[in-house]
Amino acid sequence: MSAVSIHLRRLGDTLRVYAQFVNTTGSAAAATSVTWRIYNENDGTAVTSGTMTAIDGTNAVGLFYNTSTITLSGGSGPGFTDETEYVVRVTGIIDGETPAAIAPFRIGFDGPILARGTADSGSTTTVVDAERTEADTDYWKDHMIVFTSGTIKGQVRRITAFNAGTDTITFSPVTTQAVGTNTYVIIAGAEVRVGAIAAGVTADANLIQVDGLATATQAAVLKLKQLSCINSTGDAFVAQSTGSNGRGMMVTGQGTGEGARFVGGGTSASAIHLNGNNGAGAQVALGASDDGARFNASAGGVGMNLNGASGIGGYGLRIQGATGVTDAEGVFIGGGDGKDAILIQAGNFSGNAAGIRITGTGTQGAIELQGGATSGPGLRSTGGAGGSGPGVDLVGGTGGHGLRSTGGSGGSGAALLGGLNGRGLLAQAQAGNGAGIESIGVGTGAGFRSLGGVTDGSALELQAQGTGNAIEAVVVGGEPLSQNIEDQLVDGVWDEVVAGTHVGSSAGNVLASILTGIGAISPAAIADAVWDEILGARAPGSAGRIVMDAYKIQRNRLKIDGTANTLTIYDDDETTPLFVYNTKDSLGAPSTTSIFERDPV
């Protein structure tokens, strides 16, 4: 029995039909009147037909192909319809017999299909189909939708969401035209492996499509599970954006994972090495109002975390200038014209947010500034020209210290050296009750000790301005400074030897002359005369008047007036007021029930 076999091959938008004839002995043999015809498999309607020609009667006996072109794309052929099954029938005459064979094919997407459908409506990012009755949200997420009809036929998009309540599929990126009533199929999402890109060519030369979009004309999305870039001589990885608002590279971490992790090799291999050759190793610069670099943390996160390896002397961040090169800074940060070189600002949140917070651990200092072996300072702060800009401005908070300096064994907590006609330290209190300097001694230690120079250097020079005090001191838990000074002055006066030499008409010289004139009177007689004197009228301000008033204060009538908030001490007649005081409470308000203060009227 003779026979024929068929092989179909899609060539772009056309269909090629091949037929091989064999004779009754099973050998390939030539046939005559060979024809083909295509039928609609659903209803048996003949769609189109034609004749077939032998390819090579000598070397390929009995092999035929269709001579007329069968166009399939877009259903543009005669009678073809998208998403429809067809069958090809081939027949011919050989050895007096008419063998025939058939082969099915379909127009539309032909592959592992999860679902088919026809959109009711849509947009460039959505398909709405009431036949999508799947009940689970995001049921089709991460699968692929392939459009099989209309102006967007052949476009493939990744499904990003599925709304079971509205029967809506959302996909990305956008299609070139909005979805109308297009047919589509859904296929399983799959990992796409891209072959290596040849050196010296751009991606568009050998990476034709990513997510269905030609990279040469539209924005492409390439998702890689892992990328390894290795180059022994040149740049292993170059990320460059050519758009006006594009990023060369954006790295985003998910969950607890880092967007990017850089791990250095063993010993001295750096995780990141930025090296400029007469240029910047790293340059971060944007527009006039943009940030060169921005580190933003989400709630509870850290904008940048630099941790040195524990226990092995590793640095979280090490920045070192080149050695042996003049003016080679490890870090140089310069602000633009009228701009800050560094602006560190706490967020506008509740709580005690700090622009920078550096906290020591245990006995370890938050910041340690150590001077050089010879005369190099641990910290040098120079104010601006003209004396208006402070090198360091330290402002203490409520109850807190702007600066606390503790000297070590034999060392100064702070050494402040004034320049030529300049101040080593200028301490000025702000408005209110703030102190420019508050010095408190602990135990037997001095709160403040000032030593003068060897020749004409003053230990301390205090100058008052306006109505201010040159010095105001409050001693906590001890004797007031004013009383201490008064006691020393009194002791100095009364312990002075009168017999010494005194100047001109000074009180000491006058007293010495008096004592010389009354030398015959014994000290005991003088004392008896003073203490035996009857208290009477004495001149205001005299010692006798003061003693007499003190006596009256102790024994005379005293009255507190609750209405006027006054305290009155009367003279001996118990009618004439001798002293009248306003009485006040601890806050300085008039009071007679809780008296903490009295002021003479």
Short mmCIF file of N, CA, C and O in Angstrom, two decimals, residues 114-115 132-134 136-144 158-162 169 186-187:
data_model
loop_
_atom_site.label_atom_id
_atom_site.label_comp_id
_atom_site.label_asym_id
_atom_site.label_seq_id
_atom_site.Cartn_x
_atom_site.Cartn_y
_atom_site.Cartn_z
N LEU A 114 -2.39 27.98 30.86
CA LEU A 114 -3.12 27.80 32.12
C LEU A 114 -4.58 28.23 31.99
O LEU A 114 -5.45 27.69 32.66
N ALA A 115 -4.83 29.25 31.15
CA ALA A 115 -6.20 29.75 30.98
C ALA A 115 -6.28 30.52 29.68
O ALA A 115 -5.28 31.06 29.19
N ARG A 132 -13.24 35.30 34.52
CA ARG A 132 -12.16 34.99 35.47
C ARG A 132 -12.79 34.87 36.86
O ARG A 132 -12.90 35.82 37.62
N THR A 133 -13.24 33.66 37.16
CA THR A 133 -14.01 33.42 38.39
C THR A 133 -13.15 32.85 39.52
O THR A 133 -13.69 32.38 40.52
N GLU A 134 -11.82 32.85 39.37
CA GLU A 134 -10.96 32.35 40.44
C GLU A 134 -11.21 33.17 41.71
O GLU A 134 -11.29 34.40 41.67
N ASP A 136 -9.38 33.40 44.62
CA ASP A 136 -8.26 33.85 45.47
C ASP A 136 -7.66 35.14 44.93
O ASP A 136 -7.42 35.29 43.72
N THR A 137 -7.40 36.08 45.86
CA THR A 137 -6.68 37.30 45.50
C THR A 137 -5.28 36.95 45.02
O THR A 137 -4.60 36.08 45.58
N ASP A 138 -4.83 37.62 43.95
CA ASP A 138 -3.49 37.41 43.36
C ASP A 138 -3.30 35.98 42.88
O ASP A 138 -2.18 35.45 42.88
N TYR A 139 -4.40 35.35 42.44
CA TYR A 139 -4.34 33.97 41.97
C TYR A 139 -3.38 33.84 40.78
O TYR A 139 -2.64 32.85 40.67
N TRP A 140 -3.38 34.85 39.89
CA TRP A 140 -2.56 34.79 38.68
C TRP A 140 -1.25 35.58 38.81
O TRP A 140 -0.52 35.73 37.82
N LYS A 141 -0.95 36.08 40.00
CA LYS A 141 0.23 36.93 40.16
C LYS A 141 1.51 36.17 39.78
O LYS A 141 1.68 34.99 40.12
N ASP A 142 2.41 36.86 39.09
CA ASP A 142 3.72 36.37 38.66
C ASP A 142 3.65 35.38 37.49
O ASP A 142 4.69 34.89 37.04
N HIS A 143 2.43 35.11 36.97
CA HIS A 143 2.33 34.39 35.71
C HIS A 143 2.37 35.40 34.56
O HIS A 143 2.43 36.61 34.79
N MET A 144 2.33 34.90 33.32
CA MET A 144 2.45 35.77 32.16
C MET A 144 1.13 35.78 31.39
O MET A 144 0.49 34.72 31.22
N ARG A 158 3.99 40.57 32.47
CA ARG A 158 3.96 39.86 33.75
C ARG A 158 2.77 40.34 34.57
O ARG A 158 2.54 41.54 34.71
N ILE A 159 2.01 39.40 35.12
CA ILE A 159 0.85 39.73 35.94
C ILE A 159 1.33 40.12 37.34
O ILE A 159 2.03 39.35 38.00
N THR A 160 0.96 41.32 37.78
CA THR A 160 1.40 41.81 39.09
C THR A 160 0.32 41.71 40.16
O THR A 160 0.63 41.80 41.35
N ALA A 161 -0.94 41.54 39.76
CA ALA A 161 -2.02 41.44 40.76
C ALA A 161 -3.26 40.87 40.08
O ALA A 161 -3.44 40.98 38.85
N PHE A 162 -4.13 40.26 40.91
CA PHE A 162 -5.43 39.80 40.44
C PHE A 162 -6.47 40.10 41.51
O PHE A 162 -6.32 39.68 42.65
N ILE A 169 -7.28 41.66 36.06
CA ILE A 169 -5.87 41.29 36.02
C ILE A 169 -5.06 42.56 35.79
O ILE A 169 -5.36 43.34 34.88
N ILE A 186 -3.08 32.79 29.44
CA ILE A 186 -2.20 32.93 30.61
C ILE A 186 -1.31 31.70 30.65
O ILE A 186 -1.80 30.56 30.61
N ILE A 187 0.00 31.95 30.72
CA ILE A 187 0.96 30.85 30.79
C ILE A 187 1.75 30.99 32.09
O ILE A 187 1.78 32.05 32.72
#
